[in-house]
PDB file of C-alpha atoms and ligand atoms in Angstrom:
ATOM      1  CA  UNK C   1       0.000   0.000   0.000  1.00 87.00           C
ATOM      2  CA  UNK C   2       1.338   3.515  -1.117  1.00 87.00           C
ATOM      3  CA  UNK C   3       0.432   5.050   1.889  1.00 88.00           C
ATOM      4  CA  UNK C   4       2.576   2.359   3.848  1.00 92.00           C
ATOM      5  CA  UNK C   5       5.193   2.656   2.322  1.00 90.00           C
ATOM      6  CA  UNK C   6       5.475   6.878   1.992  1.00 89.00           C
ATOM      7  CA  UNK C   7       5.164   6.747   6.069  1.00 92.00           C
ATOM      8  CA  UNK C   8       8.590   4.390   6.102  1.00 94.00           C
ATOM      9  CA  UNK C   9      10.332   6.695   4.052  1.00 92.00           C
ATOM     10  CA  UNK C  10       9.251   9.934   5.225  1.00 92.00           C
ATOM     11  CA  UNK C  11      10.369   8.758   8.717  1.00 94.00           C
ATOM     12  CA  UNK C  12      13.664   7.599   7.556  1.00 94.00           C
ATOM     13  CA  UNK C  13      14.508  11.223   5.511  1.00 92.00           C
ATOM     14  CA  UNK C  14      13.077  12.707   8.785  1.00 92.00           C
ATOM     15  CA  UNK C  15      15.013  10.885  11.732  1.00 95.00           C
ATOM     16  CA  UNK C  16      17.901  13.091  12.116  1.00 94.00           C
ATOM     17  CA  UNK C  17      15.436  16.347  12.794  1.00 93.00           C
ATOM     18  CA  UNK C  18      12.836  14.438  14.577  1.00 94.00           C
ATOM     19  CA  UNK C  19      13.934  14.945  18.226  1.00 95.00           C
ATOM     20  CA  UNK C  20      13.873  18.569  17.568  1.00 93.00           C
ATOM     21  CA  UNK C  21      10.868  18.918  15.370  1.00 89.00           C
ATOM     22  CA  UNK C  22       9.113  16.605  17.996  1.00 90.00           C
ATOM     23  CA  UNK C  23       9.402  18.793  21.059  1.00 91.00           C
ATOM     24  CA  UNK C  24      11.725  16.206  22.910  1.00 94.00           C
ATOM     25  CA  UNK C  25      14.069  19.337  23.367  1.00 93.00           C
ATOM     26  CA  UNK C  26      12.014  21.620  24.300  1.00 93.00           C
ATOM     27  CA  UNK C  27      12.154  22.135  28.328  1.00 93.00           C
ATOM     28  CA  UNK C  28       8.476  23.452  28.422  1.00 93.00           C
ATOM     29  CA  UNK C  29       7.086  20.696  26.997  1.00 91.00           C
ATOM     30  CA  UNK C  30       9.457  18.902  28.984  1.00 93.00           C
ATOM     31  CA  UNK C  31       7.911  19.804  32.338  1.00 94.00           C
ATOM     32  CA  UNK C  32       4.001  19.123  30.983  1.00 91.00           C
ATOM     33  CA  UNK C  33       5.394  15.281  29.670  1.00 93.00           C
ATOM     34  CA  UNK C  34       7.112  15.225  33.517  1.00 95.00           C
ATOM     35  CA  UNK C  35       3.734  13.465  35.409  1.00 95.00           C
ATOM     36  CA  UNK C  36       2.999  11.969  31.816  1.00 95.00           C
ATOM     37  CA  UNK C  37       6.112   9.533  32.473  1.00 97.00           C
ATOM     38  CA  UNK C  38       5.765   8.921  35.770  1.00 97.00           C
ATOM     39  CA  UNK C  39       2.344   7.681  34.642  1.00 97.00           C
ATOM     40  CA  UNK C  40       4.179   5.563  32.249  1.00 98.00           C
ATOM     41  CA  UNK C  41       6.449   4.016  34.728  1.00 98.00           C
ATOM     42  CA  UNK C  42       3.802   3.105  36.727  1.00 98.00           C
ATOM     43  CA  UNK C  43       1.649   1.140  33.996  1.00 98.00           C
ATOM     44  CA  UNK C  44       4.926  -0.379  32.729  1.00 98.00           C
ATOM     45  CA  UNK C  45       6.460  -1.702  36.013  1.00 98.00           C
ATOM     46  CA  UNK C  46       7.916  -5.236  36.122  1.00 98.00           C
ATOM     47  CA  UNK C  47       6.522  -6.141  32.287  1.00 98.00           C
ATOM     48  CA  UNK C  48       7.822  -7.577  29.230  1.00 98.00           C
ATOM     49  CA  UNK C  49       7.046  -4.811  26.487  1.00 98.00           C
ATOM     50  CA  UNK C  50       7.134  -5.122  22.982  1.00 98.00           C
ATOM     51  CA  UNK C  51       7.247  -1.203  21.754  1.00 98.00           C
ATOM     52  CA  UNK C  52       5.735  -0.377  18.520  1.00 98.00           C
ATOM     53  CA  UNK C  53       7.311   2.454  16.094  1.00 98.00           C
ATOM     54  CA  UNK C  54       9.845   3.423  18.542  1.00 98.00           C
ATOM     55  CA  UNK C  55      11.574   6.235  16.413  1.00 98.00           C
ATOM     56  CA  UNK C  56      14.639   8.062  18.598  1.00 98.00           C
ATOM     57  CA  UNK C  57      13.438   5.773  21.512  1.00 98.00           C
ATOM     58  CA  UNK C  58      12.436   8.540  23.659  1.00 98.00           C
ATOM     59  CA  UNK C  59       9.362   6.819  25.293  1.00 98.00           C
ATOM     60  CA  UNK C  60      11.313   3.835  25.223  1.00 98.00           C
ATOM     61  CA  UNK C  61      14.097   5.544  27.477  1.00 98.00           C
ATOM     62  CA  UNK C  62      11.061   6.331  29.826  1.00 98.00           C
ATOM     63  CA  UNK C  63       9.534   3.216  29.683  1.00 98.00           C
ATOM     64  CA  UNK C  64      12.412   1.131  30.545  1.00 98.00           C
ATOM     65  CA  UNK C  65      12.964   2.480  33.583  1.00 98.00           C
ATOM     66  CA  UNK C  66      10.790   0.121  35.472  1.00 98.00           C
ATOM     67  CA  UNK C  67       9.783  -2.313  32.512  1.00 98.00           C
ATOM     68  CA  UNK C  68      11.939  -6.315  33.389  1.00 98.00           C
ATOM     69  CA  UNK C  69      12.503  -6.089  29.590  1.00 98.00           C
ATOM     70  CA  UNK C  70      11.592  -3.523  26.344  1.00 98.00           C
ATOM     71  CA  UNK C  71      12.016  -5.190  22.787  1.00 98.00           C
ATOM     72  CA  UNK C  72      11.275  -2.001  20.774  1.00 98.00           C
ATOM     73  CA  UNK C  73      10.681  -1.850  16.976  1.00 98.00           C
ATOM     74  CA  UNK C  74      10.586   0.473  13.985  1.00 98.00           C
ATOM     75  CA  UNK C  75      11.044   0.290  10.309  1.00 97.00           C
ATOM     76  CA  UNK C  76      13.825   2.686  10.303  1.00 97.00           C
ATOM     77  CA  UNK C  77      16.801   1.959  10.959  1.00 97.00           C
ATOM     78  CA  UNK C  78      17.626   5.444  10.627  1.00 97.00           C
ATOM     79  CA  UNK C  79      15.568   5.550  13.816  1.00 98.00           C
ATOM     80  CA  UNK C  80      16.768   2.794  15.589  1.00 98.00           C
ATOM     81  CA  UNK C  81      20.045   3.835  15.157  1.00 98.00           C
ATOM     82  CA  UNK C  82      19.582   7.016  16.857  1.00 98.00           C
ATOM     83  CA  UNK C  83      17.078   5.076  19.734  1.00 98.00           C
ATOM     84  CA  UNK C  84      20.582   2.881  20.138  1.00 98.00           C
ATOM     85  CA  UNK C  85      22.696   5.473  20.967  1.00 98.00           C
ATOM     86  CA  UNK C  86      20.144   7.191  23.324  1.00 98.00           C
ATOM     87  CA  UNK C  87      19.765   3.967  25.381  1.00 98.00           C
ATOM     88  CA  UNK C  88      23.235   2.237  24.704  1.00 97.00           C
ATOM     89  CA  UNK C  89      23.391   1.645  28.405  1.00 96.00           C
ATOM     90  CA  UNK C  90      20.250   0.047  29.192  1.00 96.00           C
ATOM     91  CA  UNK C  91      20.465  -3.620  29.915  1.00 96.00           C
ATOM     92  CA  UNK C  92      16.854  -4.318  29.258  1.00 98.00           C
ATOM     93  CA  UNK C  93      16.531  -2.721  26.195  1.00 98.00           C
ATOM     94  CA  UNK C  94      16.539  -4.866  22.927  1.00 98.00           C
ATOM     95  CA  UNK C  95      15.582  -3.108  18.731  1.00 98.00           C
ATOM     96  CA  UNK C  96      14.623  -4.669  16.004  1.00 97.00           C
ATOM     97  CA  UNK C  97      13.831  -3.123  12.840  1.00 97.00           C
ATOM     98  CA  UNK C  98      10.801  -4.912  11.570  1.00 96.00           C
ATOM     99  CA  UNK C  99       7.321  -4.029  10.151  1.00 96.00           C
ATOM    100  CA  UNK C 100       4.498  -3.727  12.427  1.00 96.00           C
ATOM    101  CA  UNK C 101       2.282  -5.164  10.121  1.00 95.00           C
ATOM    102  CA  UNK C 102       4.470  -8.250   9.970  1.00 93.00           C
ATOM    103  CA  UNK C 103       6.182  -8.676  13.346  1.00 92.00           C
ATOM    104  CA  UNK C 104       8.106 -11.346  11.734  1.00 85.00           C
ATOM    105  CA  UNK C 105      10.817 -12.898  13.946  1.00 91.00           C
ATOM    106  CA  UNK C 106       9.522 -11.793  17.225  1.00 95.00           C
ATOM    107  CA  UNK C 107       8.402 -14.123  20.237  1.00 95.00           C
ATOM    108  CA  UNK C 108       4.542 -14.297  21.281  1.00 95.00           C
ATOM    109  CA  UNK C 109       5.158 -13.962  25.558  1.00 96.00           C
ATOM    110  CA  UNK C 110       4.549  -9.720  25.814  1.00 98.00           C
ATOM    111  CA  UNK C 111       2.918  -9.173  29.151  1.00 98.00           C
ATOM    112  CA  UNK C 112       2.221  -5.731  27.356  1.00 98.00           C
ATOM    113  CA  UNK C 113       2.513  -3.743  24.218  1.00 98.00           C
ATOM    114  CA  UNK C 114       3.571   0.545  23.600  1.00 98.00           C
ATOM    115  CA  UNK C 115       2.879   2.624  21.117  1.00 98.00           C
ATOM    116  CA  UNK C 116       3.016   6.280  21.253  1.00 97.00           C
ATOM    117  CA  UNK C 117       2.142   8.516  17.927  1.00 95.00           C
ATOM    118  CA  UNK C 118       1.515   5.399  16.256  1.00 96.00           C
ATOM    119  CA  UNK C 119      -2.291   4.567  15.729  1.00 95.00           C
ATOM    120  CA  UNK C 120      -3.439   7.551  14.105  1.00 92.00           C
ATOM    121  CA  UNK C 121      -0.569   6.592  11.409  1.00 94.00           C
ATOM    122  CA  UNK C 122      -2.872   3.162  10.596  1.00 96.00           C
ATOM    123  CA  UNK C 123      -4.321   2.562   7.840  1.00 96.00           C
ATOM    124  CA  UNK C 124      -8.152   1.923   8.222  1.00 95.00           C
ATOM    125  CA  UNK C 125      -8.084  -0.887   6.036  1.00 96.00           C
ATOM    126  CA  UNK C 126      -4.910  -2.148   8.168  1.00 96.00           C
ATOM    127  CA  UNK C 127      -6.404  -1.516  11.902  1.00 97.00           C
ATOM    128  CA  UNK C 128      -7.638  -5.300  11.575  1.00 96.00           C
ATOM    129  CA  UNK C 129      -4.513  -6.764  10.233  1.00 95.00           C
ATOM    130  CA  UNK C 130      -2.536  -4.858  12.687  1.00 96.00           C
ATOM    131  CA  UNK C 131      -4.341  -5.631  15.723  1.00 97.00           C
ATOM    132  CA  UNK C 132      -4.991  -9.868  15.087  1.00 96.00           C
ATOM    133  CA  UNK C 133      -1.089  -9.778  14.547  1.00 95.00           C
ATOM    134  CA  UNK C 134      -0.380  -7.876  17.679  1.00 97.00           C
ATOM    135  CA  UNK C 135      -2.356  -9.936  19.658  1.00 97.00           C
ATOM    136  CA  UNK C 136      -0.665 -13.078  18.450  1.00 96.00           C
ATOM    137  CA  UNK C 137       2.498 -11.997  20.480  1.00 98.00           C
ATOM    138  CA  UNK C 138       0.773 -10.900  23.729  1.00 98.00           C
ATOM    139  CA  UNK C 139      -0.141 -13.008  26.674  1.00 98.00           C
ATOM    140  CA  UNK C 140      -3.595 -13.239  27.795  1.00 97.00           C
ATOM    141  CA  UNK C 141      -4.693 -10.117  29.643  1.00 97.00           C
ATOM    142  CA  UNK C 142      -1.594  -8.266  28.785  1.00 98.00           C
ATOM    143  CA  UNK C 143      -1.571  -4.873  28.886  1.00 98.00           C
ATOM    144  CA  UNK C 144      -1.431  -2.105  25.999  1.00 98.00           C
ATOM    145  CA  UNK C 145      -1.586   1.597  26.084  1.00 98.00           C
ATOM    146  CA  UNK C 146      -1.558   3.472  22.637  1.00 97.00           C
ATOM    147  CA  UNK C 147      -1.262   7.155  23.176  1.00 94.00           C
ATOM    148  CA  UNK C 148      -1.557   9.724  20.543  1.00 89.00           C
ATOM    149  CA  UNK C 149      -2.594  13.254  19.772  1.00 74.00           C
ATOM    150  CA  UNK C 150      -5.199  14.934  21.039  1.00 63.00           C
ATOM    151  CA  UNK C 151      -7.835  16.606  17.920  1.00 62.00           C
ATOM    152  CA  UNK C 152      -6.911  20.102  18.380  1.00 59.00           C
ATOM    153  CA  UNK C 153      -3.104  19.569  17.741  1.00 59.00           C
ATOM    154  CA  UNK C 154      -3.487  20.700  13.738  1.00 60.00           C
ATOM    155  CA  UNK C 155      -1.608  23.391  12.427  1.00 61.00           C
ATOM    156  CA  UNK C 156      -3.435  25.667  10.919  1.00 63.00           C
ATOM    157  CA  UNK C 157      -1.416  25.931   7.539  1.00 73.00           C
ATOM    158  CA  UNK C 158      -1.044  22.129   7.112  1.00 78.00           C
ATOM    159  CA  UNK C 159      -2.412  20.611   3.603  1.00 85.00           C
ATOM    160  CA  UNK C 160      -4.795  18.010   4.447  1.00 86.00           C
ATOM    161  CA  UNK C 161      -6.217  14.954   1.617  1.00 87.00           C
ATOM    162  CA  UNK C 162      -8.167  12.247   2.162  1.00 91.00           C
ATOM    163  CA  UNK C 163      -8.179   8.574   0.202  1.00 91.00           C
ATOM    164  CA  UNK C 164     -10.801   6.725  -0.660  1.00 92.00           C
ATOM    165  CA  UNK C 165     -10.926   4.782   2.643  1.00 93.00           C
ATOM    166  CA  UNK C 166     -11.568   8.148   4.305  1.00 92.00           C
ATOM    167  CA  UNK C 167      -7.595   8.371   5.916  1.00 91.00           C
ATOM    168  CA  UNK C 168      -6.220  11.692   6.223  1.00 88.00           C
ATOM    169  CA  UNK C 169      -3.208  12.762   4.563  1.00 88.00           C
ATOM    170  CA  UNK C 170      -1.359  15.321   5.566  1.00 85.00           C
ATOM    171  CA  UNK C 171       1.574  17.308   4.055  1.00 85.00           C
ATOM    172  CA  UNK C 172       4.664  17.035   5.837  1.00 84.00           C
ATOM    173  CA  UNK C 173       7.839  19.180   5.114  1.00 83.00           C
ATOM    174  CA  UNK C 174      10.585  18.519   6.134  1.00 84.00           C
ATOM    175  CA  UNK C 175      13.911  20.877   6.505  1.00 79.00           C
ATOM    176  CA  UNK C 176      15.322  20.263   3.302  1.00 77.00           C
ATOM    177  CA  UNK C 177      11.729  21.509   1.836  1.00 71.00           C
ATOM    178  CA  UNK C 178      10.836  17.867   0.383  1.00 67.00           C
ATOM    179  CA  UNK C 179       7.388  17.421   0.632  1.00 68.00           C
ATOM    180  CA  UNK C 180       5.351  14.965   1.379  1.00 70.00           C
ATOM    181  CA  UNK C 181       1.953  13.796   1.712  1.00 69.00           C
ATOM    182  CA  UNK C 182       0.982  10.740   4.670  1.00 67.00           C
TER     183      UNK C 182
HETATM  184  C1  SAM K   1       5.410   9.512  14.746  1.00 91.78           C
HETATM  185  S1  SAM K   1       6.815   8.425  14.808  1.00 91.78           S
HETATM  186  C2  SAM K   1       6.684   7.871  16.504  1.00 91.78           C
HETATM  187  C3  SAM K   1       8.023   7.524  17.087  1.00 91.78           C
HETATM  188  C4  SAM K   1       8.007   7.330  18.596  1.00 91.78           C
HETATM  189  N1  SAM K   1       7.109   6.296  19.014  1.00 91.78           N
HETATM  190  C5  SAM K   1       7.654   8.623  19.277  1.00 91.78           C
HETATM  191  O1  SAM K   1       6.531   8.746  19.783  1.00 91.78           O
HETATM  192  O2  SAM K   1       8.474   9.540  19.292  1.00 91.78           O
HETATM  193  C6  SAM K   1       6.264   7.014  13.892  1.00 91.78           C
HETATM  194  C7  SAM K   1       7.305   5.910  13.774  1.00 91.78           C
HETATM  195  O3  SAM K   1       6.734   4.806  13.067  1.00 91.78           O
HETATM  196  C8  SAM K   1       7.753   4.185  12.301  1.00 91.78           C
HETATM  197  N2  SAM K   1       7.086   3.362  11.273  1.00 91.78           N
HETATM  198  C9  SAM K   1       6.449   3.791  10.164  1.00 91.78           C
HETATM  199  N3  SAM K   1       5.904   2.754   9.507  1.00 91.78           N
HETATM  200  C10 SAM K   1       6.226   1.637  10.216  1.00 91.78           C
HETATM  201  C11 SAM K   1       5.943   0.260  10.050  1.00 91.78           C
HETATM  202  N4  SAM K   1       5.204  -0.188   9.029  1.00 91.78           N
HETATM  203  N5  SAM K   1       6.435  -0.619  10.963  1.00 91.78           N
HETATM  204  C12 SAM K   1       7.180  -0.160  12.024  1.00 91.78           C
HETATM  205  N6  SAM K   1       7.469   1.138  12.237  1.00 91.78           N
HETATM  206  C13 SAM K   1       6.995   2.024  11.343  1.00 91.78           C
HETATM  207  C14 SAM K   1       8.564   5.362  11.778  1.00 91.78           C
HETATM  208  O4  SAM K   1       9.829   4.970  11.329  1.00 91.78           O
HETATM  209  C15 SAM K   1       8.576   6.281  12.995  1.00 91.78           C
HETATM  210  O5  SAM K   1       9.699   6.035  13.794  1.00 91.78           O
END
């Protein structure tokens, strides 16, 4: 699927701005994202977590904290190699770069699953897919936590599409101007 595939590569051309262009350096957003961890920490104590779209790894740094173990995948290894560096010392902490709609190679004994800014990046038409193969490598009753934007988060001047199976695209630019449409 098109759309599938643009996402992989706009992340990729993106990774090396993303910690900026995310906020992750920004100290006020910084102290709002403070109780937001701890909240994390909590929900994540003691489990086995299989991370979803990890990017720079900077829930995954927060999450592994308290998690026994954090296997944390992305299709980029653009990505993954920055997520690396950030957590080079953490024991715990395993990466993969693998597909999410795929999951190939990985073991089916999660006591939870993570994904932050990941779900509204599903296709519609995938949601299904992507949820029956999830599932597959979870334990019964284990634990998942999805967190995304809130509605209001738009910027105004964005360039917004829509595909027949009613997904939004939006147009993405990135600092060398490239332009791009998810
Ligand atoms: C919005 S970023 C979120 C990164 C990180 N979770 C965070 O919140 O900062 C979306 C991530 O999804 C990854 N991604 C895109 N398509 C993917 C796929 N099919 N399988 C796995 N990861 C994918 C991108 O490489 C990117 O790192």
């Amino acid at each position: 699927m098109k759309e599938i595939e643009d996402l992989k590569r706009y992340y990729s051309d993106r990774a090396k701005e993303y910690n900026k262009t995310a906020g992750y350096k920004d100290p006020a957003a910084e102290k709002i994202r403070k109780r937001i961890k701890l909240r994390h920490q909590k929900y994540f104590k003691g489990h086995d977590v299989l991370e979803i779209a990890c990017g720079t790894g900077y829930w995954t740094e927060v999450i592994a904290e308290t998690a026994n173990s954090v296997l944390a995948i992305d299709t980029s290894e653009e990505m993954i190699s920055i997520a690396k560096t950030r957590l080079s010392k953490k024991q715990n902490v395993n990466f993969k770069i693998t597909d999410v709609y795929v999951l190939h190679d990985i073991h089916d004994s999660f006591t939870a699953a993570y994904a932050h800014w990941w779900w509204s990046h599903i296709p519609k038409s995938k949601i299904r897919n992507f949820l029956l193969n999830l599932h597959k490598k979870l334990i019964s009753g284990a634990f998942v936590l999805f967190a995304d934007h809130l509605p209001d988060y738009l910027e105004k001047e964005i360039k917004v599409n829509y595909n027949e199976d009613g997904d939004r695209l939006e147009e993405r630019i990135l600092k060398n101007r490239k332009n791009i449409l998810l």
